[in-house]
Each structure stands twice: as C-alpha cells, then as structure tokens.
Coordinates of C-alpha atoms in Angstrom, one line a residue:
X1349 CA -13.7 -11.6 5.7
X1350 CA -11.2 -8.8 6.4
X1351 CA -8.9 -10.0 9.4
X1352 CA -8.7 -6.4 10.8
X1353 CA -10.6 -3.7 11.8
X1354 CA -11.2 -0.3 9.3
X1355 CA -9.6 1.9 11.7
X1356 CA -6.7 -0.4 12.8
X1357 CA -5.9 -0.8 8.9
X1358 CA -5.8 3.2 8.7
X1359 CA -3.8 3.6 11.7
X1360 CA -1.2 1.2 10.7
X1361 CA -0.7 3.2 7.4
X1362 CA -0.4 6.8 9.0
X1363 CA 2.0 4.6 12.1
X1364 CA 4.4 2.8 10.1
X1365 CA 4.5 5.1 7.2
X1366 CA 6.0 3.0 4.4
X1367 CA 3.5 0.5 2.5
X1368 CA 5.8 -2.1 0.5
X1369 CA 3.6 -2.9 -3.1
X1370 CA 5.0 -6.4 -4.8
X1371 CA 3.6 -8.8 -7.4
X1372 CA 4.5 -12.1 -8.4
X1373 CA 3.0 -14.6 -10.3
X1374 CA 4.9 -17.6 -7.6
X1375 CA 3.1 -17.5 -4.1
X1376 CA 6.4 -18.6 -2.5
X1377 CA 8.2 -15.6 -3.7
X1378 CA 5.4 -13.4 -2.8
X1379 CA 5.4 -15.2 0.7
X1380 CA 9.3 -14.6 1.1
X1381 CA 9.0 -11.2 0.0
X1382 CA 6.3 -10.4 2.6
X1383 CA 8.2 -12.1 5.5
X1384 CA 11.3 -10.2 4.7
X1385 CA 9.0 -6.7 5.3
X1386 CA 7.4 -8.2 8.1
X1387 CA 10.5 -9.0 9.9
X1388 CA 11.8 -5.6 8.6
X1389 CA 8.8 -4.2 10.8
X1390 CA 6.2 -3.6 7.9
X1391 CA 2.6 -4.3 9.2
X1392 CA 0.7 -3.5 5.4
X1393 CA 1.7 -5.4 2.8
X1394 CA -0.5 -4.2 -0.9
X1395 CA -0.4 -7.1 -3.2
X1396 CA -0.4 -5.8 -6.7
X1397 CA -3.5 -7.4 -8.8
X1398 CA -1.2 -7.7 -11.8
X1399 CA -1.1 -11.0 -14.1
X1400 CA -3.8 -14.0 -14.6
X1401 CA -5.1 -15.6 -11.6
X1402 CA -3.4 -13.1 -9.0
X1403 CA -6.3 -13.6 -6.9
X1404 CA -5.5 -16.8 -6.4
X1405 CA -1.5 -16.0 -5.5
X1406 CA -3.0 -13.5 -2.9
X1407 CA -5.4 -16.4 -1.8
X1408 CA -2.7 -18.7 -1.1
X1409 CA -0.9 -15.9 0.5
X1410 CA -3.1 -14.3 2.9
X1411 CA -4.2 -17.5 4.3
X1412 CA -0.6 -18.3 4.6
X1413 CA 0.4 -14.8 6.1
X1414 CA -2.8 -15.3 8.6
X1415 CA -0.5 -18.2 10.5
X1416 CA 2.8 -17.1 9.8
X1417 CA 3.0 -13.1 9.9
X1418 CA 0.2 -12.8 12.0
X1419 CA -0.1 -8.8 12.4
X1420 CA 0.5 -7.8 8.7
X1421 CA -2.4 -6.5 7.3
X1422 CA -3.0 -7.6 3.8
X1423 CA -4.6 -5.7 1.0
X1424 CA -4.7 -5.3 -2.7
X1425 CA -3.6 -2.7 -5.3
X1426 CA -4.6 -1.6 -8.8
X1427 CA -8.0 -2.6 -8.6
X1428 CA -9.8 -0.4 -11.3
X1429 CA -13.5 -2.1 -10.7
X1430 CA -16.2 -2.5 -8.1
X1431 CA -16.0 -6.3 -9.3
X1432 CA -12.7 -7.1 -9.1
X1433 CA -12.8 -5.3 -5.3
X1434 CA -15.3 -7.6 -4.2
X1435 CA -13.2 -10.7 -5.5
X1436 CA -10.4 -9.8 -2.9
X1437 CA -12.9 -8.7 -0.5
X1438 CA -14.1 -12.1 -0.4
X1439 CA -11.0 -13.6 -0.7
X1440 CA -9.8 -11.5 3.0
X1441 CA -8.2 -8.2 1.7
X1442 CA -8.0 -5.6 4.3
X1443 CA -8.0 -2.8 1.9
X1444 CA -8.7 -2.2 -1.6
X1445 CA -6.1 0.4 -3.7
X1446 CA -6.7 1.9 -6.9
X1447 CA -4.5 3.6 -9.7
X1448 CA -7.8 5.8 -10.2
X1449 CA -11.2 7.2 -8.9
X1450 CA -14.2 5.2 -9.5
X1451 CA -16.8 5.9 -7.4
X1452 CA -18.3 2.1 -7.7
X1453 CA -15.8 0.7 -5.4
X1454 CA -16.1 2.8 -2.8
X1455 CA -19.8 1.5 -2.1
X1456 CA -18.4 -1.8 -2.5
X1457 CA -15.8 -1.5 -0.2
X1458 CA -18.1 0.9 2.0
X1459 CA -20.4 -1.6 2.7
X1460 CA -18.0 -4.2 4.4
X1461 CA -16.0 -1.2 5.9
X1462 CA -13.1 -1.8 4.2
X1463 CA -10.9 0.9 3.5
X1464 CA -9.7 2.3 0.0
X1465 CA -7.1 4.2 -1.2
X1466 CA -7.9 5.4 -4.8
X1467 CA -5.6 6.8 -7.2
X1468 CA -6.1 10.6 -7.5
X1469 CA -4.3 13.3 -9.8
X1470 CA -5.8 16.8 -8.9
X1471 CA -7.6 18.8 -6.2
X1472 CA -10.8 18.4 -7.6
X1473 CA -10.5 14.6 -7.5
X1474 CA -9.0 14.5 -4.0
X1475 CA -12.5 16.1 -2.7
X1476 CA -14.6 13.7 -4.2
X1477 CA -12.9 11.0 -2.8
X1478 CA -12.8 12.5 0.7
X1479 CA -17.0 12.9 -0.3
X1480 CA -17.0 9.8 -0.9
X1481 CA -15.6 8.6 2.9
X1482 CA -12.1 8.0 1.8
X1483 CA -9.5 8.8 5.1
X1484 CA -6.4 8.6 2.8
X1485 CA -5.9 9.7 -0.9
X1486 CA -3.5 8.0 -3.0
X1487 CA -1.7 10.3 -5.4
X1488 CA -0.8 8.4 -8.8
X1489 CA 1.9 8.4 -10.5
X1490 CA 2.9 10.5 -7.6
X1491 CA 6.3 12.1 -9.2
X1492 CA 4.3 12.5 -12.8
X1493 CA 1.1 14.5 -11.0
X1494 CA 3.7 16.8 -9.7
X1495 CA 5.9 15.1 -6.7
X1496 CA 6.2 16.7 -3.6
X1497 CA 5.4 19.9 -4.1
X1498 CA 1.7 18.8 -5.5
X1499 CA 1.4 16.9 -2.3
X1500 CA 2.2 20.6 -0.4
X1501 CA 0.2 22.8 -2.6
X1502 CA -3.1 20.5 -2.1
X1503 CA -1.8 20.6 1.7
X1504 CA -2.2 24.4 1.5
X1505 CA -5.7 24.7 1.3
X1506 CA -6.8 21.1 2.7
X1507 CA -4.6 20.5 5.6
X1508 CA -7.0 17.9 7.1
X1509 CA -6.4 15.3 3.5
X1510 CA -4.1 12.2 4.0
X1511 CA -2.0 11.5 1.0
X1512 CA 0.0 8.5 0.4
X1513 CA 2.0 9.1 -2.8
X1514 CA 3.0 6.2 -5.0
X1515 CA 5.3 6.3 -7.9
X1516 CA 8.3 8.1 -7.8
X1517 CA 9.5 7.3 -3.8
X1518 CA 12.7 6.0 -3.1
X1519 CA 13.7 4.2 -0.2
X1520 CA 16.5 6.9 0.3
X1521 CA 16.7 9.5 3.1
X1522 CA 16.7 12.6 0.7
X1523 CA 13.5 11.3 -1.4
X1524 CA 11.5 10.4 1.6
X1525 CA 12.4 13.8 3.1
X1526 CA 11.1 15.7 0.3
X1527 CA 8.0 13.7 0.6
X1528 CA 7.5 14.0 3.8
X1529 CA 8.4 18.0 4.5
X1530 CA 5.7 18.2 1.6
X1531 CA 2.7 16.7 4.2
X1532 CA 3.0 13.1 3.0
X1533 CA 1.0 10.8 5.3
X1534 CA 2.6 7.5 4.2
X1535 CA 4.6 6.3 0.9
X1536 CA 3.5 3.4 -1.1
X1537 CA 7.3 1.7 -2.2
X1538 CA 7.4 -0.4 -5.2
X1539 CA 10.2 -1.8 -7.6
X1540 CA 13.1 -0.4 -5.5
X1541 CA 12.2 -1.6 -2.7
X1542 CA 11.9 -4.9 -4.6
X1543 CA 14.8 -4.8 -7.0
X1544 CA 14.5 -7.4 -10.1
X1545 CA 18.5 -8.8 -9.1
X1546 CA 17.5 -8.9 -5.4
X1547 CA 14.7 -11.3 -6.0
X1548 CA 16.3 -13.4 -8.7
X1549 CA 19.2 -13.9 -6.0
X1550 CA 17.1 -14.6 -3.4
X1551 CA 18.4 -11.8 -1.1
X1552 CA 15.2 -11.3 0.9
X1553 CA 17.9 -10.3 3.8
X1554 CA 18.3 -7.0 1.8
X1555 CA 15.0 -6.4 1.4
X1556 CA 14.5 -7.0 5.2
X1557 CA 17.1 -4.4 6.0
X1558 CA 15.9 -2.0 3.4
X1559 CA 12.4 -2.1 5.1
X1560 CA 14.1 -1.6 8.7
X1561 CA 15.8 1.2 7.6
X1562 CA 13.2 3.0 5.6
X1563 CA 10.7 2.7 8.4
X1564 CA 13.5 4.0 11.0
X1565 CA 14.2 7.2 8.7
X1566 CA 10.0 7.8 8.1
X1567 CA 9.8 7.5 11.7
X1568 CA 12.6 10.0 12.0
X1569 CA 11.5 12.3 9.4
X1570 CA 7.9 12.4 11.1
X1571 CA 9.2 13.8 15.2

C-alpha cells in the first residue's frame, strides 16, 4: 500500500520540481543512490522497471527507504502494462510512470488513487490522458517530441496541462531554463544526473550536490 497520499505525491512533483529516474540491478547501489538525492533535498525518487526481477530491487528498496529516508516518495517508471502497475502497486509504489499511453493503467492505478504519469508525444494524446484523470503529463522522449518549444506550443492552447518532460534535460542552468520558460511543471533527470563513472567510483557526494544544486536553480527559475 502506497505510503502517501495522491495529492501529497502530486504536490511534491510540481514543489520540488526535479524527479531523479535510476536503475540498478544491486539494491545497495540503488539505496546509495536514493540517499544521496534525499539528502540533496529530493522527496520523489522513480525507480526505473528495467532488468529481471527489478521489482524485487525496488521491494528491497522501498521498505528500506520507509525507515531510512522517510519522506521520499517512491514510485516506478516505464511501466507499459496494467499488470506490471499493479505488481509495484502491491509492492508500495506511490506512483506509476509510463514511456506511453495505455489507457488500462490508468484504471488500475485509478482505483487505489495512485497517480500516473504516462508517456505522451502530441496534443491529441495529452487530452486523453487529462480525460482519463491524469494531473501531470509526461512528455517522452521529451527533446525527440520536440523539446521545449513543444512543451510551449501545447501550453498555448492548454495552459491548465502539467508537463513533466523526460529525455533530453540536463542538470545545467541553461537546459532547465529553456524547459522551464517553455511552461515545464517538473523535469524527470536520468543518466546525467547519474553518470556511469560517478557510480562506478562511488561518488554518491557528487550526485548529492548535483541534486542540491538542480533543485536550488528549478526553484529559482520558477519565482
């Protein structure tokens, strides 16, 4: 059962503005990797469903994170079926993200209120996710569908729709301001936040400053 409430979860995102997304197959790097965000001031952490038996890395790692970074709100990403969502569901995800639109999961997650971002690539998709009670629209691959200046031509016509773009964002000041000017709601951060050297060194300090400052220049960007 989710730890938080539907509406905290969605406030946290549009709050903090920066939603680190990591993957390993080793629960103790995972766990290192979500303490250095936490401690950075992240309060979302998406665990990427990637690899055989990730659900039980994020197992092992939410009930872990329950104790030891107790406000982080936990949830998965690129989860392409209603089945698969309800896996995490029942294994405490807090949210449920998607690389695409499959109207399936959003009964599923629906019906224990949990929210989900899905993975959208024009206008016409956008709607029907916001038909189907989706509060913020992931964009995906955000720089292939267009980059910012998709985000600010759907903004155009639909200024009430919360995107979160993912793919393409930097943890640099000049990427997230083009992001951001655009009407961005929140940025999903990936490999750069998580550098292949940086985790192979064990320099979970960098990634801790790295998540300070990003969520310092979002906050910025945002007044």
């Amino acid at each position: 059962m989710a730890r938080f409430k539907r509406m905290e979860v969605l406030n946290t995102f549009m709050d903090i503005g920066a939603i680190p997304l990591y993957y390993n197959q080793h629960a103790d790097i995972v766990k290192q990797a979500v303490k250095a965000c936490y401690d950075g001031g992240a309060r979302v952490f998406e665990f990427t469903n990637r690899g055989d038996f990730a659900h039980e890395v994020f197992a092992e790692v939410n009930k872990w994170c329950a104790q030891e970074c107790p406000e982080m709100i936990m949830g998965v990403g690129s989860v392409v079926d209603p089945p698969t969502a309800s896996l995490y569901i029942q294994l405490g995800a807090n949210f449920i993200v998607s690389p695409n639109l499959n109207p399936e999961i959003a009964k599923v997650c629906n019906r224990r209120k949990i929210p989900w971002m899905p993975g959208c690539g024009t206008l016409s998709e956008i709607n029907l996710a916001e038909e189907l009670g989706v509060e913020i629209v992931k964009i995906f691959p955000g720089k292939e569908v267009g980059g910012p200046s998709f985000v600010k031509a759907i903004k155009g016509p639909c200024p009430w729709t919360s995107i979160m773009p993912s793919g393409g964002v930097s943890p640099d000041k000049d990427n997230l301001k083009l992001w951001f000017d655009a009407g961005a709601t929140c940025v999903g951060l990936g490999s750069q936040l998580f550098p292949k050297e940086v985790i192979s060194q064990a320099n979970y300090s960098w990634i801790e400053a790295k998540m300070r400052e990003v969520i310092s220049l979002i906050r910025e960007l945002k007044k």
